[in-house]
PDB file of N, CA and C in Angstrom:
ATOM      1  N   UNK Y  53     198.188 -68.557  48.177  1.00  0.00           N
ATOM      2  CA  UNK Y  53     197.000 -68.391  47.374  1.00  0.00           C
ATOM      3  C   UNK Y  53     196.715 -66.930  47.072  1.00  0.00           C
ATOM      4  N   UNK Y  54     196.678 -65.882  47.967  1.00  0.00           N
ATOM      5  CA  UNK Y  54     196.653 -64.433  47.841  1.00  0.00           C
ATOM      6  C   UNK Y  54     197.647 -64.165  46.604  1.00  0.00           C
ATOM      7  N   UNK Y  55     198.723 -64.793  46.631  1.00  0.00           N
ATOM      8  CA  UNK Y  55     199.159 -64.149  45.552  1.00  0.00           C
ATOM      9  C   UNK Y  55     199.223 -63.957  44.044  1.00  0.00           C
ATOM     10  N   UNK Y  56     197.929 -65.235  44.102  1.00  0.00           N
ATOM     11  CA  UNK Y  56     197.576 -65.679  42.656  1.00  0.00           C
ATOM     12  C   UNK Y  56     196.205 -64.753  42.532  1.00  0.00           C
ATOM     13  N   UNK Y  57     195.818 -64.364  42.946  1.00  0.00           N
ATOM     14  CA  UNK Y  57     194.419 -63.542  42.785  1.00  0.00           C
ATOM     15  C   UNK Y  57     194.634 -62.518  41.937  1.00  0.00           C
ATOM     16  N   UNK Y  58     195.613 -61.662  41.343  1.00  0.00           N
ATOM     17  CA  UNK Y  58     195.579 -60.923  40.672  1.00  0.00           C
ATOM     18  C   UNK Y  58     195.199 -61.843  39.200  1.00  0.00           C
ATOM     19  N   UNK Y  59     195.567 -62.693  39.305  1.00  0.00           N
ATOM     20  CA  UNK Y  59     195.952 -63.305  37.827  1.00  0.00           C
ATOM     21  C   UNK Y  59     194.559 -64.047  37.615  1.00  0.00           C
ATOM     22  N   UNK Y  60     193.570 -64.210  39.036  1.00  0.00           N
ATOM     23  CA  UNK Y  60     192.303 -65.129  38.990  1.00  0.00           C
ATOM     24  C   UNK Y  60     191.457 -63.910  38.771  1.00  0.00           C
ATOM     25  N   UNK Y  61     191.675 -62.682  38.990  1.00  0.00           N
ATOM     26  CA  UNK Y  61     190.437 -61.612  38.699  1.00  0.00           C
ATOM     27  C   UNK Y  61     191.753 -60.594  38.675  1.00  0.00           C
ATOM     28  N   UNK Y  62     191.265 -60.362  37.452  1.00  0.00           N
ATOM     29  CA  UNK Y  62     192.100 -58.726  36.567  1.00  0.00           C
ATOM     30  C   UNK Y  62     191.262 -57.889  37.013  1.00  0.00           C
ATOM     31  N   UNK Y  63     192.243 -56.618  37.744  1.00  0.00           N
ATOM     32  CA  UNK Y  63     191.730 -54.950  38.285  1.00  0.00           C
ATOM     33  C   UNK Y  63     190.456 -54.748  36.914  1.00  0.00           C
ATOM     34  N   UNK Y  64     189.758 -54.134  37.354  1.00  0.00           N
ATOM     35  CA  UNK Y  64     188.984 -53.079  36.350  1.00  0.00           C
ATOM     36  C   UNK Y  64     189.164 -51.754  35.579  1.00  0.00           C
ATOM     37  N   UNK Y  65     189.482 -51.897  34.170  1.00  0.00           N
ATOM     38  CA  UNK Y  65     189.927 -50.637  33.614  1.00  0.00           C
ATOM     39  C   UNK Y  65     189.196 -49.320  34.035  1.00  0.00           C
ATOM     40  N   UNK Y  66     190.218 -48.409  33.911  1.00  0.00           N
ATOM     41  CA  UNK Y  66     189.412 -47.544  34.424  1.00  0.00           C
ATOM     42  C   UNK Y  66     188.291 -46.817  33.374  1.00  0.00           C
ATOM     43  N   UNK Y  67     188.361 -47.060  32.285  1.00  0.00           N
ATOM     44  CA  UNK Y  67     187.424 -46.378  31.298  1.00  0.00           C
ATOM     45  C   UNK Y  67     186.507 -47.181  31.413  1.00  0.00           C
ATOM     46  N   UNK Y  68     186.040 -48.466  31.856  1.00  0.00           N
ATOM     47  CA  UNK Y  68     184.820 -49.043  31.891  1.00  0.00           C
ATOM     48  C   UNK Y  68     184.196 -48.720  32.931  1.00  0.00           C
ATOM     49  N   UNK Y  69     184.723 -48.443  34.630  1.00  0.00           N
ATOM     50  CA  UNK Y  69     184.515 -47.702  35.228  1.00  0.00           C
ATOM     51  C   UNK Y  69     184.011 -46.007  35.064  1.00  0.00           C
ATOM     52  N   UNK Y  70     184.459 -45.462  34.062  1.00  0.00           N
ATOM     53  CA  UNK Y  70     183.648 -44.033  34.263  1.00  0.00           C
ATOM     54  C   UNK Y  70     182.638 -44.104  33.215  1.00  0.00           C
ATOM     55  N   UNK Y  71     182.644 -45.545  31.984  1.00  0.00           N
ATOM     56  CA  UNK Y  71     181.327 -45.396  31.408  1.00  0.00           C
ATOM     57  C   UNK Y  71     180.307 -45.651  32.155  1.00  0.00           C
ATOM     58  N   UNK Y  72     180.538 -46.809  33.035  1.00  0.00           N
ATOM     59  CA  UNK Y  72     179.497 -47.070  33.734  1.00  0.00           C
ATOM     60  C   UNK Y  72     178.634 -46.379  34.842  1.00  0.00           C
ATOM     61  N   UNK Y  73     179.935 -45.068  35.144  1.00  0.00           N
ATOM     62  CA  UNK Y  73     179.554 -44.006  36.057  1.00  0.00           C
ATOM     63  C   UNK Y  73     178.765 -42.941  34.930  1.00  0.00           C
ATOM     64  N   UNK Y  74     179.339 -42.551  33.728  1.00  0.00           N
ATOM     65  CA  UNK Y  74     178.316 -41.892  33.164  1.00  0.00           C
ATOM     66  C   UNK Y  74     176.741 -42.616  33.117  1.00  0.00           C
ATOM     67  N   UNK Y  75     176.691 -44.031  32.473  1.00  0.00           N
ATOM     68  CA  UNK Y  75     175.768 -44.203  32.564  1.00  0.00           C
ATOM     69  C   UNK Y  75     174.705 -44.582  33.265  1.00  0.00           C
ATOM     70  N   UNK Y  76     175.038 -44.672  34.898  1.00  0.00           N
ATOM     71  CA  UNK Y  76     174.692 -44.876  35.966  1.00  0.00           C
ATOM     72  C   UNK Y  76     173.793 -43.498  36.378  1.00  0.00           C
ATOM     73  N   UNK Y  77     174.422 -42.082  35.953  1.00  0.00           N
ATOM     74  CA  UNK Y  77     174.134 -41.035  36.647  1.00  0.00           C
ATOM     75  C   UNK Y  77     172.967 -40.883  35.334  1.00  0.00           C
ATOM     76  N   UNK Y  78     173.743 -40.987  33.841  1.00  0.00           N
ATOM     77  CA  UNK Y  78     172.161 -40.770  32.908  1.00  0.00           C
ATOM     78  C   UNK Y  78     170.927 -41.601  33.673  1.00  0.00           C
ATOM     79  N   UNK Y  79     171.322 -42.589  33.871  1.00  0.00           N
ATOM     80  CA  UNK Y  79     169.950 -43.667  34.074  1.00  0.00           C
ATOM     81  C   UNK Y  79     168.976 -42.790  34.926  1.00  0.00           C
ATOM     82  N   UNK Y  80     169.755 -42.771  35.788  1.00  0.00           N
ATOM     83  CA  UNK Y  80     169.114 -41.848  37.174  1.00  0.00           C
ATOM     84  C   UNK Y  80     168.367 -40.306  37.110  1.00  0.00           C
ATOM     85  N   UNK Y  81     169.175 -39.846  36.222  1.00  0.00           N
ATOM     86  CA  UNK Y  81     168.626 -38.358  35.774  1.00  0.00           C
ATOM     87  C   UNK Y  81     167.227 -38.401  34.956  1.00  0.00           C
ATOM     88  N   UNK Y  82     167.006 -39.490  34.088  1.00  0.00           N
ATOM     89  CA  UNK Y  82     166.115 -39.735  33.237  1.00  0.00           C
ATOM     90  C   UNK Y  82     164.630 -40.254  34.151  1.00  0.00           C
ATOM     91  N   UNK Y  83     165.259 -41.274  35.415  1.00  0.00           N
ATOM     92  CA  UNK Y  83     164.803 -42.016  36.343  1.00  0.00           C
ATOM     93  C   UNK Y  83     163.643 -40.614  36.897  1.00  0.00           C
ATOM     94  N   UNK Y  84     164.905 -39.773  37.227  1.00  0.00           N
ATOM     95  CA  UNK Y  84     163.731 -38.128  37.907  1.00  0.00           C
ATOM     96  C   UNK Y  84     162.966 -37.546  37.288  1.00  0.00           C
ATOM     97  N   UNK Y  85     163.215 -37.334  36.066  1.00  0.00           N
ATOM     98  CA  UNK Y  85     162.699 -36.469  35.105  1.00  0.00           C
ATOM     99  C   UNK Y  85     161.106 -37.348  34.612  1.00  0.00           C
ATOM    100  N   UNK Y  86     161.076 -38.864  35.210  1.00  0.00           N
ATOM    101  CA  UNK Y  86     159.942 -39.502  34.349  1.00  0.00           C
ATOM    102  C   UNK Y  86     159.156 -39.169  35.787  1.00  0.00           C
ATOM    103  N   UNK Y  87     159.886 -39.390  37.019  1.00  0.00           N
ATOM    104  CA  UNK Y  87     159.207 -39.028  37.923  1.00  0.00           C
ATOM    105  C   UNK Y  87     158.238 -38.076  38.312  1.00  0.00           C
ATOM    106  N   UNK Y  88     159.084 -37.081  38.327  1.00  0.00           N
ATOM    107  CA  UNK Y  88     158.486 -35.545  38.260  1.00  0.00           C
ATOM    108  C   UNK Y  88     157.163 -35.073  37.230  1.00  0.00           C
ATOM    109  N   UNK Y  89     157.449 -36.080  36.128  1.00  0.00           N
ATOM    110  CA  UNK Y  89     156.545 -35.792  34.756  1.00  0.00           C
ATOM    111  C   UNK Y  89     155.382 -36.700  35.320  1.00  0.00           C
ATOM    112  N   UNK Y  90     155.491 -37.866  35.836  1.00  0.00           N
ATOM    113  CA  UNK Y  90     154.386 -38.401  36.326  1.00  0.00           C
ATOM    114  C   UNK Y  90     153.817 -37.438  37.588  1.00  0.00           C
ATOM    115  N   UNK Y  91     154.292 -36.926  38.467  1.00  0.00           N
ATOM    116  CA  UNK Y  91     153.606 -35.981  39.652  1.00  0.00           C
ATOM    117  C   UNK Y  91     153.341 -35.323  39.204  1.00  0.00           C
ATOM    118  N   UNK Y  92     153.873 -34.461  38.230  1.00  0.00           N
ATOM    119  CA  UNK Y  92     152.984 -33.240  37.636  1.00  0.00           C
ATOM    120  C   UNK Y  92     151.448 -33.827  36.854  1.00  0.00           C
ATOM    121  N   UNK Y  93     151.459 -34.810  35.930  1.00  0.00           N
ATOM    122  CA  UNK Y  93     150.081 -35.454  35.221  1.00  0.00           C
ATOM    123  C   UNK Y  93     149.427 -35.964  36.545  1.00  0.00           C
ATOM    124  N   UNK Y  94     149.959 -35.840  37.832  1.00  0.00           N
ATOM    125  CA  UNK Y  94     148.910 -36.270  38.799  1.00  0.00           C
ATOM    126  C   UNK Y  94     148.690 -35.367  39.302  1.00  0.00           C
ATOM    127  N   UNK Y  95     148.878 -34.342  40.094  1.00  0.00           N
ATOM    128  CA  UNK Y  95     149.060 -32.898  40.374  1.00  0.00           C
ATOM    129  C   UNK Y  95     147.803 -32.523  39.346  1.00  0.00           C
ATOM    130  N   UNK Y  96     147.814 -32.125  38.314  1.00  0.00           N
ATOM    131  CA  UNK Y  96     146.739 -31.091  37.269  1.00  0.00           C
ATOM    132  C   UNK Y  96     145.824 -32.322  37.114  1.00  0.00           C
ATOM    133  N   UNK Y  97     145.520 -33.503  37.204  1.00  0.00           N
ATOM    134  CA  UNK Y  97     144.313 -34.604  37.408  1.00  0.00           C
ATOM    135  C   UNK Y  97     143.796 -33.980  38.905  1.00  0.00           C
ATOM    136  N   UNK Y  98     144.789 -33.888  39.642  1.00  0.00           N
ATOM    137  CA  UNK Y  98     144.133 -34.075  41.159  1.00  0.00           C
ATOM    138  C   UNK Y  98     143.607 -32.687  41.014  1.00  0.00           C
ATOM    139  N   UNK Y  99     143.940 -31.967  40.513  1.00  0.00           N
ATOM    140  CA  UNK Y  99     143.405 -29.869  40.371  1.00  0.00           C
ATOM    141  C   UNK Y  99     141.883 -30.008  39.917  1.00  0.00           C
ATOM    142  N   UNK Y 100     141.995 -30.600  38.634  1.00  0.00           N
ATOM    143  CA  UNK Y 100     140.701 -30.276  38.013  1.00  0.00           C
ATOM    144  C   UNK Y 100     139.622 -31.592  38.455  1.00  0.00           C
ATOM    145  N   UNK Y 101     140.344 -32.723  38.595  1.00  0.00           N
ATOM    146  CA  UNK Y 101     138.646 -33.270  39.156  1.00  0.00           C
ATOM    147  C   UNK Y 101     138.277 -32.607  40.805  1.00  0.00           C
ATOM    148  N   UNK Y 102     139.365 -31.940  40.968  1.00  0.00           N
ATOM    149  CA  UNK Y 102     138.960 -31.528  42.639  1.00  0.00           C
ATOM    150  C   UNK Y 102     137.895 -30.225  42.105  1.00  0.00           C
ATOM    151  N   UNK Y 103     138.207 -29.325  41.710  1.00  0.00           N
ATOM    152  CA  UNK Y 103     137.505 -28.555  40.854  1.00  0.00           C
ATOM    153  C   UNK Y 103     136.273 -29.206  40.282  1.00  0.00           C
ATOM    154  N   UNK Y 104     135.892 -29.901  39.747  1.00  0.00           N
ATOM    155  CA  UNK Y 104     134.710 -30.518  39.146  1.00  0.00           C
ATOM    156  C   UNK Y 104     134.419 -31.314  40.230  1.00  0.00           C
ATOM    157  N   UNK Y 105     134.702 -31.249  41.719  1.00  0.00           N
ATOM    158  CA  UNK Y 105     133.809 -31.959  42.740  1.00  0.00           C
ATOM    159  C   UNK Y 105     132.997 -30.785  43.371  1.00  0.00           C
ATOM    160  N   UNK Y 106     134.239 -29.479  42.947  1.00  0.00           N
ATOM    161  CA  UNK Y 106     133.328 -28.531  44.244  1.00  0.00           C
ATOM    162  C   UNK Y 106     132.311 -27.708  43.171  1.00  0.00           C
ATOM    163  N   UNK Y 107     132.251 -27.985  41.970  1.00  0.00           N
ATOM    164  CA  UNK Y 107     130.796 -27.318  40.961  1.00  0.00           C
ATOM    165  C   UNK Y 107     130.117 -28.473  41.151  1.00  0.00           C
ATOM    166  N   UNK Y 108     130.290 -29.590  41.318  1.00  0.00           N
ATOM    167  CA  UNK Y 108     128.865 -30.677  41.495  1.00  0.00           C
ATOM    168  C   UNK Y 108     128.828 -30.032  43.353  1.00  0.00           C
ATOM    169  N   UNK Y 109     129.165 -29.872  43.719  1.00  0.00           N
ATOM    170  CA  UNK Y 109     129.148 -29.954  45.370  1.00  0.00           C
ATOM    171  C   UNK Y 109     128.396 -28.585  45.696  1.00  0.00           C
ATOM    172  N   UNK Y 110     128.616 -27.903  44.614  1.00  0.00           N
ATOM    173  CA  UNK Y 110     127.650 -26.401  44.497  1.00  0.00           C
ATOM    174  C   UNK Y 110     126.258 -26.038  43.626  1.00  0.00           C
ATOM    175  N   UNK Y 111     126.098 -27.359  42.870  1.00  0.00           N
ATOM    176  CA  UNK Y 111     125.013 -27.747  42.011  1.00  0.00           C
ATOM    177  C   UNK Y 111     124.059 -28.457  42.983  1.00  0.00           C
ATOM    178  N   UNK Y 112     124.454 -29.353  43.830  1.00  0.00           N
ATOM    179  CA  UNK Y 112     123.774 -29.911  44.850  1.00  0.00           C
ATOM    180  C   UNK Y 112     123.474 -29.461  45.813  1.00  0.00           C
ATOM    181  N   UNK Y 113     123.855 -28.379  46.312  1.00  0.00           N
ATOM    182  CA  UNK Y 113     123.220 -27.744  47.860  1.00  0.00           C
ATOM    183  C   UNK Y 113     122.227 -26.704  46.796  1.00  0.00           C
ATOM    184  N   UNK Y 114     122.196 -26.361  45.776  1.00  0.00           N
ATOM    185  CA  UNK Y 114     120.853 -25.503  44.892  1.00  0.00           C
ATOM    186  C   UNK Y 114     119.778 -26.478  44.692  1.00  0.00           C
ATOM    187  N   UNK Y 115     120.137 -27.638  44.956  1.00  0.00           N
ATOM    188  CA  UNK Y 115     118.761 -28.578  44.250  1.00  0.00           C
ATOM    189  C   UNK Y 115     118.168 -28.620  45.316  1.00  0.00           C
ATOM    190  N   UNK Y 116     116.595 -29.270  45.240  1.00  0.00           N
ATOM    191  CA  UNK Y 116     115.612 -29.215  46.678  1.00  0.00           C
ATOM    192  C   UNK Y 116     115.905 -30.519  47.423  1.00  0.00           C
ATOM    193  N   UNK Y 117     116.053 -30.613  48.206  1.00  0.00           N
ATOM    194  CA  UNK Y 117     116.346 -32.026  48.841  1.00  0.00           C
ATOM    195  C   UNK Y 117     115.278 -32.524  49.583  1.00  0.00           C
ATOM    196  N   UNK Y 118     115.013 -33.570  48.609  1.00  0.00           N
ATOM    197  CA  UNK Y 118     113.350 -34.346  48.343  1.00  0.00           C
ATOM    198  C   UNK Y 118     113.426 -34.970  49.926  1.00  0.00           C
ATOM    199  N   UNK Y 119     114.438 -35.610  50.516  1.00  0.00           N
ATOM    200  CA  UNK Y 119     114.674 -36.521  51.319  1.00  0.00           C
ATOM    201  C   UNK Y 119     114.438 -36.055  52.638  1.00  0.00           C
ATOM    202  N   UNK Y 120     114.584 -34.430  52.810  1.00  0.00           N
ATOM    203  CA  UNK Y 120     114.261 -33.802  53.653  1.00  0.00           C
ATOM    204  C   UNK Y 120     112.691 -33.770  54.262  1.00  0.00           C
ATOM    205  N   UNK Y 121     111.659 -33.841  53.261  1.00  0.00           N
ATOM    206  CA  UNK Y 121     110.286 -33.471  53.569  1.00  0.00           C
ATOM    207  C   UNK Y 121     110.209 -35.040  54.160  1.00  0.00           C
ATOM    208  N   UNK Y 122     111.340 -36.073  53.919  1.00  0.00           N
ATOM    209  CA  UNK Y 122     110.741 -37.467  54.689  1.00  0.00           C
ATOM    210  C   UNK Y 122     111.506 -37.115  56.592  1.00  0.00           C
ATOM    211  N   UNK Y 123     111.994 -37.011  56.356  1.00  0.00           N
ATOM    212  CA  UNK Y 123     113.019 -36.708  57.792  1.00  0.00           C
ATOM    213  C   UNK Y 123     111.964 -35.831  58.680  1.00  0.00           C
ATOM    214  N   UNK Y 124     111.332 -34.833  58.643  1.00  0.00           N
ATOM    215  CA  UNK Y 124     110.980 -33.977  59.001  1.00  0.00           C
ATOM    216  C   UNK Y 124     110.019 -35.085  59.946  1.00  0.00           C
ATOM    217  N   UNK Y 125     110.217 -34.771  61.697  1.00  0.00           N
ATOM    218  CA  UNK Y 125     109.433 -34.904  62.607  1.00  0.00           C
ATOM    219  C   UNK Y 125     107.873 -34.312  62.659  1.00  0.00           C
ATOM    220  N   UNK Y 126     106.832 -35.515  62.450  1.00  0.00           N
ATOM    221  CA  UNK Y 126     105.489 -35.198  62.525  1.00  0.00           C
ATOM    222  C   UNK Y 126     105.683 -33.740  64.089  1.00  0.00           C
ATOM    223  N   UNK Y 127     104.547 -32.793  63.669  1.00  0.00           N
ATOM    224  CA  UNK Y 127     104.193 -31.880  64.696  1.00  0.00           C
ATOM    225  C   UNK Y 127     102.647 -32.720  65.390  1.00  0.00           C
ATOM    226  N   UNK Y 128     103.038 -32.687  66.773  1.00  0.00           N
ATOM    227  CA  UNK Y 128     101.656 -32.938  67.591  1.00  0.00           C
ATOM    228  C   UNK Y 128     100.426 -31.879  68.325  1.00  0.00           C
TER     229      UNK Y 128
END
């Protein structure tokens, strides 16, 4: 039976083999490049709303904090 197997599955040319290696390695290169492009659009999101937390976060310790005059322990 072994010796009929060549004739039940033919070797693989080799030029379909290195297209598929070119296009194996494009896939992949393209694969990084969408990657990277997505971390960076998350990266400069994560910059500037972090940035626009610490000007609200500096707008709010200037305001009077109403909630305080309730907290405040009666004096006896």
């Amino acid at each position: 039976m072994s010796e009929n197997l060549p004739y039940i599955l033919p070797s693989p040319q080799p030029q379909v083999e290195e297209t598929f290696a070119a296009y194996q390695t494009t896939h992949h290169f393209y694969y990084e490049v969408q990657k990277r492009s997505e971390f960076q659009r998350y990266c400069e999101w994560y910059y500037i709303t972090a940035e626009e937390h610490r000007q609200e976060l500096k707008r709010m310790r200037c305001e009077v904090n109403i909630f305080s005059w309730f907290r405040r322990s009666p004096k006896i």
